[in-house]
PDB file of C-alpha atoms in Angstrom:
ATOM      1  CA  MET A1399      94.415 110.583 123.400  1.00  0.00           C
ATOM      2  CA  GLY A1400      97.164 107.931 123.481  1.00  0.00           C
ATOM      3  CA  PHE A1401     100.616 108.139 122.022  1.00  0.00           C
ATOM      4  CA  LEU A1402     102.335 105.511 119.948  1.00  0.00           C
ATOM      5  CA  PHE A1403     106.101 105.396 120.219  1.00  0.00           C
ATOM      6  CA  VAL A1404     108.011 103.554 117.557  1.00  0.00           C
ATOM      7  CA  VAL A1405     111.531 102.587 118.513  1.00  0.00           C
ATOM      8  CA  ASN A1406     114.003 101.311 115.963  1.00  0.00           C
ATOM      9  CA  LEU A1407     115.453  98.197 117.604  1.00  0.00           C
ATOM     10  CA  GLU A1408     117.356  97.086 114.528  1.00  0.00           C
ATOM     11  CA  GLY A1409     120.863  96.082 115.525  1.00  0.00           C
ATOM     12  CA  LYS A1410     120.082  95.960 119.251  1.00  0.00           C
ATOM     13  CA  ILE A1411     118.429  92.560 119.710  1.00  0.00           C
ATOM     14  CA  TYR A1412     120.006  89.294 120.885  1.00  0.00           C
ATOM     15  CA  SER A1413     118.072  86.287 119.558  1.00  0.00           C
ATOM     16  CA  CYS A1414     118.031  82.519 119.939  1.00  0.00           C
ATOM     17  CA  LYS A1415     120.601  81.094 117.512  1.00  0.00           C
ATOM     18  CA  HIS A1416     118.274  78.238 116.519  1.00  0.00           C
ATOM     19  CA  CYS A1417     114.938  79.956 115.892  1.00  0.00           C
ATOM     20  CA  GLN A1418     115.723  83.708 116.017  1.00  0.00           C
ATOM     21  CA  THR A1419     113.244  84.383 118.843  1.00  0.00           C
ATOM     22  CA  HIS A1420     114.075  87.701 120.499  1.00  0.00           C
ATOM     23  CA  LEU A1421     115.684  87.258 123.921  1.00  0.00           C
ATOM     24  CA  ALA A1422     117.227  90.540 125.034  1.00  0.00           C
ATOM     25  CA  LEU A1423     118.171  94.089 124.115  1.00  0.00           C
ATOM     26  CA  SER A1424     121.747  95.333 124.122  1.00  0.00           C
ATOM     27  CA  GLY A1425     120.673  98.139 126.471  1.00  0.00           C
ATOM     28  CA  ASP A1426     119.948  95.530 129.164  1.00  0.00           C
ATOM     29  CA  ILE A1427     123.539  94.231 129.276  1.00  0.00           C
ATOM     30  CA  VAL A1428     125.035  94.610 132.744  1.00  0.00           C
ATOM     31  CA  SER A1429     128.428  93.082 131.886  1.00  0.00           C
ATOM     32  CA  LYS A1430     130.256  91.421 128.993  1.00  0.00           C
ATOM     33  CA  ALA A1431     133.034  90.140 131.272  1.00  0.00           C
ATOM     34  CA  PHE A1432     131.594  86.672 131.947  1.00  0.00           C
ATOM     35  CA  HIS A1433     132.812  83.283 130.784  1.00  0.00           C
ATOM     36  CA  CYS A1434     131.259  79.834 130.798  1.00  0.00           C
ATOM     37  CA  ARG A1435     132.340  76.407 129.608  1.00  0.00           C
ATOM     38  CA  HIS A1436     131.606  77.362 126.016  1.00  0.00           C
ATOM     39  CA  GLY A1437     133.358  80.715 125.997  1.00  0.00           C
ATOM     40  CA  LYS A1438     132.067  84.226 126.583  1.00  0.00           C
ATOM     41  CA  ALA A1439     128.727  85.118 128.115  1.00  0.00           C
ATOM     42  CA  TYR A1440     126.834  88.320 128.870  1.00  0.00           C
ATOM     43  CA  LEU A1441     125.021  89.275 132.069  1.00  0.00           C
ATOM     44  CA  PHE A1442     121.607  90.872 131.385  1.00  0.00           C
ATOM     45  CA  SER A1443     119.239  92.641 133.751  1.00  0.00           C
ATOM     46  CA  LYS A1444     116.256  91.435 131.711  1.00  0.00           C
ATOM     47  CA  VAL A1445     115.504  88.742 129.124  1.00  0.00           C
ATOM     48  CA  VAL A1446     112.236  87.761 127.458  1.00  0.00           C
ATOM     49  CA  ASN A1447     110.790  84.704 125.750  1.00  0.00           C
ATOM     50  CA  VAL A1448     112.474  82.220 128.073  1.00  0.00           C
ATOM     51  CA  PHE A1449     111.309  79.774 130.704  1.00  0.00           C
ATOM     52  CA  SER A1450     113.294  78.549 133.689  1.00  0.00           C
ATOM     53  CA  GLY A1451     114.251  75.055 134.679  1.00  0.00           C
ATOM     54  CA  SER A1452     114.602  73.866 138.258  1.00  0.00           C
ATOM     55  CA  ASN A1453     116.766  75.713 140.749  1.00  0.00           C
ATOM     56  CA  GLU A1454     120.045  74.024 141.581  1.00  0.00           C
ATOM     57  CA  GLU A1455     123.174  74.813 143.542  1.00  0.00           C
ATOM     58  CA  ARG A1456     126.290  75.280 141.387  1.00  0.00           C
ATOM     59  CA  MET A1457     129.838  75.952 142.424  1.00  0.00           C
ATOM     60  CA  MET A1458     131.208  78.539 140.038  1.00  0.00           C
ATOM     61  CA  THR A1459     134.539  80.292 139.873  1.00  0.00           C
ATOM     62  CA  THR A1460     133.037  83.139 141.913  1.00  0.00           C
ATOM     63  CA  GLY A1461     131.525  80.877 144.582  1.00  0.00           C
ATOM     64  CA  MET A1462     128.316  78.970 145.249  1.00  0.00           C
ATOM     65  CA  HIS A1463     125.164  80.196 143.492  1.00  0.00           C
ATOM     66  CA  THR A1464     121.567  79.030 143.186  1.00  0.00           C
ATOM     67  CA  VAL A1465     120.777  79.108 139.466  1.00  0.00           C
ATOM     68  CA  ALA A1466     118.150  77.902 137.014  1.00  0.00           C
ATOM     69  CA  ASP A1467     118.890  77.158 133.363  1.00  0.00           C
ATOM     70  CA  ILE A1468     116.815  79.236 130.933  1.00  0.00           C
ATOM     71  CA  PHE A1469     115.334  77.923 127.697  1.00  0.00           C
ATOM     72  CA  CYS A1470     113.930  79.578 124.567  1.00  0.00           C
ATOM     73  CA  VAL A1471     110.116  79.455 124.668  1.00  0.00           C
ATOM     74  CA  LYS A1472     109.862  78.720 120.949  1.00  0.00           C
ATOM     75  CA  CYS A1473     112.401  75.953 120.320  1.00  0.00           C
ATOM     76  CA  GLY A1474     113.333  74.852 123.861  1.00  0.00           C
ATOM     77  CA  SER A1475     117.078  75.390 123.395  1.00  0.00           C
ATOM     78  CA  ILE A1476     119.041  76.194 126.516  1.00  0.00           C
ATOM     79  CA  VAL A1477     120.365  79.744 126.121  1.00  0.00           C
ATOM     80  CA  GLY A1478     121.881  80.415 129.545  1.00  0.00           C
ATOM     81  CA  TRP A1479     120.849  80.636 133.196  1.00  0.00           C
ATOM     82  CA  LYS A1480     119.297  82.904 135.796  1.00  0.00           C
ATOM     83  CA  TYR A1481     120.963  83.724 139.101  1.00  0.00           C
ATOM     84  CA  GLU A1482     118.387  83.076 141.804  1.00  0.00           C
ATOM     85  CA  ALA A1483     120.725  83.559 144.780  1.00  0.00           C
ATOM     86  CA  ALA A1484     124.380  84.262 145.433  1.00  0.00           C
ATOM     87  CA  HIS A1485     125.834  82.874 148.641  1.00  0.00           C
ATOM     88  CA  GLU A1486     128.756  85.302 148.808  1.00  0.00           C
ATOM     89  CA  LYS A1487     128.143  88.926 149.767  1.00  0.00           C
ATOM     90  CA  GLY A1488     130.223  90.318 146.889  1.00  0.00           C
ATOM     91  CA  GLN A1489     128.168  88.371 144.329  1.00  0.00           C
ATOM     92  CA  LYS A1490     124.688  89.547 145.396  1.00  0.00           C
ATOM     93  CA  TYR A1491     124.516  91.951 142.427  1.00  0.00           C
ATOM     94  CA  LYS A1492     123.914  88.899 140.181  1.00  0.00           C
ATOM     95  CA  GLU A1493     120.667  87.887 141.898  1.00  0.00           C
ATOM     96  CA  GLY A1494     117.679  88.104 139.561  1.00  0.00           C
ATOM     97  CA  LYS A1495     119.917  88.621 136.524  1.00  0.00           C
ATOM     98  CA  PHE A1496     120.450  86.413 133.500  1.00  0.00           C
ATOM     99  CA  ILE A1497     123.402  84.977 131.624  1.00  0.00           C
ATOM    100  CA  LEU A1498     123.105  84.464 127.865  1.00  0.00           C
ATOM    101  CA  GLU A1499     125.900  82.344 126.466  1.00  0.00           C
ATOM    102  CA  ARG A1500     127.263  84.010 123.333  1.00  0.00           C
ATOM    103  CA  PHE A1501     127.532  80.847 121.278  1.00  0.00           C
ATOM    104  CA  LYS A1502     123.823  80.141 121.878  1.00  0.00           C
ATOM    105  CA  VAL A1503     122.559  83.496 120.615  1.00  0.00           C
ATOM    106  CA  SER A1504     122.688  85.621 117.490  1.00  0.00           C
ATOM    107  CA  GLY A1505     124.210  89.007 118.108  1.00  0.00           C
ATOM    108  CA  PRO A1506     122.640  92.386 117.451  1.00  0.00           C
ATOM    109  CA  ASP A1507     124.193  92.502 114.003  1.00  0.00           C
ATOM    110  CA  GLY A1508     122.784  89.058 113.141  1.00  0.00           C
ATOM    111  CA  THR A1509     126.078  87.238 113.547  1.00  0.00           C
ATOM    112  CA  ASN A1510     126.296  83.892 115.278  1.00  0.00           C
ATOM    113  CA  TYR A1511     128.970  83.356 117.875  1.00  0.00           C
ATOM    114  CA  TRP A1512     130.909  80.107 117.961  1.00  0.00           C
ATOM    115  CA  VAL A1513     132.385  77.977 120.699  1.00  0.00           C
ATOM    116  CA  SER A1514     136.000  78.876 121.357  1.00  0.00           C
ATOM    117  CA  PRO A1515     138.477  76.027 120.662  1.00  0.00           C
ATOM    118  CA  GLU A1516     139.587  75.865 124.312  1.00  0.00           C
ATOM    119  CA  ALA A1517     136.001  75.736 125.633  1.00  0.00           C
ATOM    120  CA  GLN A1518     134.732  72.646 127.430  1.00  0.00           C
ATOM    121  CA  VAL A1519     131.707  70.845 126.096  1.00  0.00           C
ATOM    122  CA  GLY A1520     128.972  70.386 128.672  1.00  0.00           C
ATOM    123  CA  GLY A1521     126.302  72.254 130.614  1.00  0.00           C
ATOM    124  CA  SER A1522     126.173  75.881 131.643  1.00  0.00           C
ATOM    125  CA  ASP A1523     127.782  75.954 135.007  1.00  0.00           C
ATOM    126  CA  ALA A1524     130.764  78.229 135.219  1.00  0.00           C
ATOM    127  CA  ASP A1525     131.214  81.963 135.229  1.00  0.00           C
ATOM    128  CA  ASP A1526     134.062  84.360 135.663  1.00  0.00           C
ATOM    129  CA  ALA A1527     133.309  87.974 136.490  1.00  0.00           C
TER     130      ALA A1527
END
């Protein structure tokens, strides 16, 4: 006999800002102390419903990293990036984890985040732990 567990995820889901596809759960947040060109970003241990672009080397405020941009599977919007490799020993904890940029997602309470006025417009290529 199997068991069916129903979990109330209301208020715990981060979604694509454009199409509301579910991307991550708040329980998978590793850190909220990240920043990118567009403002704040969150580091997640797991995301879903994304596909990765090509790996590339990026110099970030915390050193050189190999990263791949991640895109929503439904609408194709870029929502952040995945850390494939960290070149500095102290940054290895990021490997295999994902950044979701706050202004590109809807929060758990359904709110949309906006680009901060001092943010730079451009690609996703800077972080600050």
